[in-house]
Short mmCIF file of C-alpha atoms and ligand atoms in Angstrom, two decimals:
data_model
loop_
_atom_site.label_atom_id
_atom_site.label_comp_id
_atom_site.label_asym_id
_atom_site.label_seq_id
_atom_site.Cartn_x
_atom_site.Cartn_y
_atom_site.Cartn_z
CA MET A 1 0.00 0.00 0.00
CA THR A 2 1.41 3.43 -0.96
CA GLN A 3 0.98 5.81 1.95
CA GLU A 4 0.23 9.29 0.70
CA LYS A 5 1.41 12.27 2.70
CA ASN A 6 -0.85 14.97 1.30
CA ILE A 7 -4.10 13.33 2.42
CA LEU A 8 -6.28 15.44 4.65
CA ILE A 9 -9.14 13.86 6.58
CA ARG A 10 -11.52 16.50 7.88
CA LYS A 11 -15.09 16.92 9.03
CA ALA A 12 -17.57 17.41 6.20
CA THR A 13 -19.54 20.62 5.78
CA GLU A 14 -22.81 21.28 3.96
CA ILE A 15 -20.85 22.67 0.99
CA ASP A 16 -19.19 19.25 0.53
CA ILE A 17 -22.46 17.33 0.13
CA PRO A 18 -22.84 17.63 -3.69
CA ILE A 19 -19.29 16.29 -4.22
CA VAL A 20 -19.83 13.55 -1.64
CA MET A 21 -22.98 12.59 -3.59
CA GLU A 22 -20.96 12.46 -6.79
CA ILE A 23 -18.29 10.23 -5.20
CA ASN A 24 -21.06 7.99 -3.89
CA MET A 25 -22.74 7.76 -7.32
CA ARG A 26 -19.46 6.86 -8.97
CA SER A 27 -18.53 4.26 -6.35
CA LEU A 28 -21.65 2.49 -5.14
CA PRO A 29 -25.08 1.36 -6.33
CA GLU A 30 -26.57 2.54 -3.02
CA ASN A 31 -27.30 6.22 -3.58
CA TYR A 32 -29.12 8.68 -1.38
CA TRP A 33 -30.90 11.99 -1.75
CA TYR A 34 -29.44 15.31 -0.55
CA GLY A 35 -31.61 15.44 2.56
CA PHE A 36 -30.29 12.08 3.75
CA TYR A 37 -26.70 13.35 3.79
CA LEU A 38 -27.80 16.61 5.37
CA HIS A 39 -29.69 14.76 8.11
CA ILE A 40 -26.59 12.77 9.04
CA LEU A 41 -24.39 15.84 8.93
CA LYS A 42 -26.72 17.90 11.14
CA ASN A 43 -27.26 15.15 13.69
CA TRP A 44 -23.81 13.55 13.84
CA PRO A 45 -21.44 16.24 12.52
CA GLU A 46 -18.41 14.76 14.27
CA THR A 47 -18.58 11.45 12.36
CA PHE A 48 -19.07 12.66 8.81
CA PHE A 49 -15.63 12.84 7.20
CA VAL A 50 -14.23 13.70 3.83
CA ALA A 51 -10.78 12.94 2.43
CA GLU A 52 -8.91 15.53 0.39
CA VAL A 53 -5.85 14.99 -1.79
CA ASP A 54 -4.22 18.22 -2.93
CA GLY A 55 -7.44 20.05 -2.13
CA LYS A 56 -9.63 17.67 -4.15
CA LEU A 57 -12.39 15.70 -2.42
CA VAL A 58 -11.78 12.02 -3.16
CA GLY A 59 -13.57 10.10 -0.41
CA TYR A 60 -16.01 10.21 2.47
CA ALA A 61 -17.30 8.17 5.40
CA MET A 62 -20.50 8.85 7.27
CA THR A 63 -21.65 7.29 10.52
CA ARG A 64 -24.95 7.55 12.33
CA ILE A 65 -25.13 6.95 16.08
CA GLU A 66 -28.04 4.72 17.09
CA THR A 67 -29.33 3.19 20.29
CA SER A 68 -29.81 -0.55 20.20
CA SER A 69 -30.67 -3.52 22.36
CA ASP A 70 -29.65 -5.92 19.59
CA LEU A 71 -26.85 -8.06 21.01
CA VAL A 72 -25.39 -8.65 17.56
CA LEU A 73 -25.15 -4.94 16.79
CA LEU A 74 -23.75 -4.33 20.25
CA GLY A 75 -21.00 -6.80 19.42
CA LEU A 76 -22.04 -9.18 22.21
CA ASP A 77 -23.31 -11.97 20.01
CA ASN A 78 -22.39 -13.43 16.65
CA GLU A 79 -25.03 -15.27 14.66
CA PHE A 80 -22.75 -15.81 11.72
CA GLU A 81 -20.04 -17.65 13.63
CA LYS A 82 -22.64 -19.78 15.34
CA ARG A 83 -23.65 -21.40 12.06
CA ASP A 84 -20.41 -23.10 11.27
CA ASN A 85 -18.34 -22.86 14.39
CA VAL A 86 -17.42 -25.67 16.75
CA ARG A 87 -18.40 -23.45 19.65
CA SER A 88 -21.92 -23.26 18.27
CA LEU A 89 -23.37 -25.71 20.77
CA ILE A 90 -21.98 -23.84 23.77
CA ASN A 91 -23.22 -20.57 22.33
CA THR A 92 -26.67 -22.00 21.74
CA LEU A 93 -26.84 -23.24 25.31
CA LEU A 94 -25.71 -19.85 26.61
CA ASP A 95 -28.21 -17.90 24.51
CA PRO A 96 -31.16 -17.90 26.90
CA ILE A 97 -28.87 -16.85 29.78
CA LYS A 98 -27.33 -14.04 27.73
CA SER A 99 -30.74 -12.81 26.63
CA PHE A 100 -32.02 -12.88 30.20
CA LEU A 101 -29.04 -10.90 31.49
CA ALA A 102 -29.24 -8.42 28.66
CA LYS A 103 -32.98 -7.81 28.90
CA GLY A 104 -33.64 -4.11 28.70
CA TYR A 105 -30.01 -3.31 28.02
CA TYR A 106 -29.52 -0.54 25.50
CA GLY A 107 -26.25 0.82 24.24
CA LYS A 108 -25.04 3.32 21.69
CA VAL A 109 -23.80 1.87 18.43
CA GLY A 110 -22.07 3.60 15.55
CA HIS A 111 -23.57 2.63 12.18
CA LEU A 112 -21.17 3.20 9.32
CA VAL A 113 -23.76 4.11 6.70
CA SER A 114 -21.46 4.65 3.73
CA ILE A 115 -17.78 4.88 2.87
CA ALA A 116 -16.19 5.33 -0.54
CA VAL A 117 -13.01 6.49 -2.22
CA LEU A 118 -12.82 7.45 -5.90
CA GLU A 119 -11.43 4.53 -7.90
CA GLU A 120 -8.29 6.33 -9.03
CA TYR A 121 -7.37 7.12 -5.40
CA ARG A 122 -7.86 3.65 -3.93
CA ARG A 123 -5.15 1.47 -2.33
CA ARG A 124 -3.36 4.50 -0.90
CA GLY A 125 -4.60 4.20 2.65
CA ILE A 126 -7.43 6.72 2.32
CA GLY A 127 -10.22 4.26 3.16
CA SER A 128 -8.21 3.14 6.19
CA ARG A 129 -7.77 6.69 7.45
CA LEU A 130 -11.48 7.43 7.02
CA LEU A 131 -12.47 4.23 8.82
CA GLU A 132 -9.95 4.69 11.62
CA LYS A 133 -11.25 8.17 12.35
CA SER A 134 -14.88 7.05 12.19
CA ILE A 135 -14.19 4.33 14.77
CA ARG A 136 -12.20 6.59 17.10
CA ILE A 137 -14.68 9.48 17.07
CA SER A 138 -17.72 7.20 17.46
CA LYS A 139 -16.12 5.84 20.61
CA GLU A 140 -14.56 8.98 22.06
CA ILE A 141 -17.10 11.67 21.18
CA TYR A 142 -20.35 9.72 20.93
CA ASP A 143 -19.52 7.06 23.51
CA ALA A 144 -20.48 4.21 21.16
CA GLU A 145 -20.05 0.72 22.58
CA SER A 146 -19.71 -0.91 19.19
CA MET A 147 -19.69 -0.13 15.53
CA TYR A 148 -21.47 -1.99 12.75
CA LEU A 149 -22.07 -1.85 9.01
CA GLU A 150 -23.67 -3.77 6.16
CA VAL A 151 -21.58 -4.92 3.22
CA ARG A 152 -22.32 -6.93 0.06
CA ILE A 153 -21.08 -10.48 0.53
CA THR A 154 -19.09 -10.18 -2.73
CA ASN A 155 -17.39 -6.87 -1.83
CA LYS A 156 -13.97 -8.33 -1.01
CA PRO A 157 -12.00 -5.04 -0.87
CA ALA A 158 -14.40 -3.57 1.67
CA ILE A 159 -14.64 -6.78 3.73
CA ARG A 160 -10.83 -6.96 3.87
CA LEU A 161 -10.63 -3.35 4.96
CA TYR A 162 -13.17 -3.91 7.74
CA GLU A 163 -11.48 -7.11 8.91
CA LYS A 164 -8.16 -5.28 9.02
CA TYR A 165 -9.76 -2.90 11.51
CA GLY A 166 -11.22 -5.64 13.70
CA PHE A 167 -14.76 -5.99 12.32
CA ARG A 168 -16.17 -9.53 12.28
CA LYS A 169 -18.97 -10.97 10.21
CA ALA A 170 -21.80 -11.32 12.69
CA ARG A 171 -25.04 -11.79 10.74
CA ILE A 172 -26.29 -12.32 7.22
CA ILE A 173 -29.25 -10.35 5.91
CA LYS A 174 -30.74 -12.18 2.96
CA ARG A 175 -31.58 -10.04 -0.10
CA TYR A 176 -30.65 -6.86 1.76
CA TYR A 177 -29.80 -5.00 -1.44
CA MET A 178 -32.23 -3.86 -4.16
CA ASP A 179 -30.68 -6.26 -6.70
CA GLY A 180 -31.21 -9.19 -4.33
CA GLU A 181 -27.65 -9.59 -3.03
CA ASP A 182 -27.15 -10.63 0.60
CA ALA A 183 -25.34 -8.47 3.15
CA TYR A 184 -23.00 -9.35 5.95
CA VAL A 185 -23.50 -7.32 9.07
CA MET A 186 -20.00 -6.73 10.39
CA VAL A 187 -19.43 -5.58 13.96
CA LYS A 188 -16.59 -4.31 16.06
CA ARG A 189 -16.91 -4.04 19.82
CA LEU A 190 -15.37 -0.76 21.02
CA LYS A 191 -15.68 -1.11 24.79
CA ASN A 192 -15.35 -3.79 27.43
CA ILE A 193 -18.26 -6.14 27.88
CA PRO A 194 -20.84 -4.53 30.20
CA THR A 195 -21.89 -6.32 33.37
CA PHE A 196 -25.57 -5.72 32.52
CA SER A 197 -26.06 -4.30 36.00
CA SER A 198 -25.79 -0.81 34.49
CA LYS A 199 -29.05 -0.77 32.56
CA LYS A 200 -29.57 2.37 30.49
C1 LIG B 301 -13.58 -0.11 0.25
C2 LIG B 301 -12.81 1.16 -0.09
C3 LIG B 301 -13.45 2.35 0.63
C4 LIG B 301 -11.36 1.01 0.39
O1 LIG B 301 -10.70 2.24 0.19
P1 LIG B 301 -9.12 2.32 -0.06
O2 LIG B 301 -8.72 3.74 0.08
O3 LIG B 301 -8.76 1.66 -1.33
O4 LIG B 301 -8.57 1.45 1.16
P2 LIG B 301 -7.06 1.34 1.70
O5 LIG B 301 -6.10 1.75 0.64
O6 LIG B 301 -6.99 2.05 2.99
O7 LIG B 301 -6.94 -0.23 1.92
C5 LIG B 301 -6.99 -0.78 3.22
C6 LIG B 301 -7.07 -2.27 3.14
O8 LIG B 301 -8.30 -2.69 2.54
C7 LIG B 301 -8.10 -3.88 1.79
N1 LIG B 301 -8.34 -3.62 0.38
C8 LIG B 301 -8.63 -2.42 -0.19
N2 LIG B 301 -8.82 -2.57 -1.53
C9 LIG B 301 -8.65 -3.88 -1.80
C10 LIG B 301 -8.73 -4.66 -2.98
N3 LIG B 301 -9.02 -4.12 -4.18
N4 LIG B 301 -8.53 -6.00 -2.88
C11 LIG B 301 -8.24 -6.56 -1.71
N5 LIG B 301 -8.14 -5.87 -0.53
C12 LIG B 301 -8.34 -4.56 -0.58
C13 LIG B 301 -6.66 -4.27 2.02
O9 LIG B 301 -6.58 -5.08 3.16
C14 LIG B 301 -6.02 -2.91 2.28
O10 LIG B 301 -4.83 -2.99 3.01
P3 LIG B 301 -3.43 -3.17 2.20
O11 LIG B 301 -3.44 -2.16 1.11
O12 LIG B 301 -2.42 -2.95 3.27
O13 LIG B 301 -3.47 -4.57 1.67
C15 LIG B 301 -12.76 1.39 -1.63
O14 LIG B 301 -12.36 0.19 -2.26
C16 LIG B 301 -14.09 1.83 -2.23
O15 LIG B 301 -14.42 3.02 -2.24
N6 LIG B 301 -14.86 0.88 -2.78
C17 LIG B 301 -16.14 1.20 -3.43
C18 LIG B 301 -17.16 1.63 -2.41
C19 LIG B 301 -17.43 0.53 -1.40
O16 LIG B 301 -17.47 -0.64 -1.74
N7 LIG B 301 -17.63 0.95 -0.14
C20 LIG B 301 -17.94 0.02 0.93
C21 LIG B 301 -19.40 -0.23 0.98
S1 LIG B 301 -19.81 -1.30 2.32
#
């Protein structure tokens, strides 16, 4: 990987949205309307980043902070590993206990909604820098306990990137995408496991 020195990762502003939309259109089949970007920017301004190279916008990452009681999204359970893992039996036996302990437990989770880098700027560490910052700020500023995302099961570059930063496949959502492709839900736990005595 060539590390580029003149990469700037900064918080997005409203003025950046049209270019972010263009990068998104050129990189992904999942496209959104202006108001969607604006909503994320207004509500979670600290976790909407853009990447600049020599003053040109070449990438972005946007994260929404949600509250969830879903143990998978909280990074406390892993449905995907259960399917084909030797530990599956133990996990299955522990399930009712875990659910009982976690009843009513809510935590903040960072949802990486979208990340993309223009094709001609890929493999230079830009995606990594955007992801790294999204993880750090979700934890430090928004107090997120975990971070999750959906990714097409065939999107090897993205899956590799996420695995490099500690995300694990945790669930499959069948036909999640408009064209019928399945998604992996990938999750990274950001904090120590709660005791469940501190219900929120
Ligand atoms: C996924 C994406 C954001 C990665 O951005 P990037 O700037 O190229 O990422 P980096 O250069 O930081 O790469 C980090 C790691 O990701 C993995 N990776 C990235 N591109 C890869 C590729 N084409 N093949 C295999 N692994 C790849 C590698 O592990 C890489 O580390 P390495 O270069 O040390 O081997 C970029 O490919 C992209 O914009 N794709 C289209 C949009 C998309 O799919 N977004 C994700 C939707 S869930």
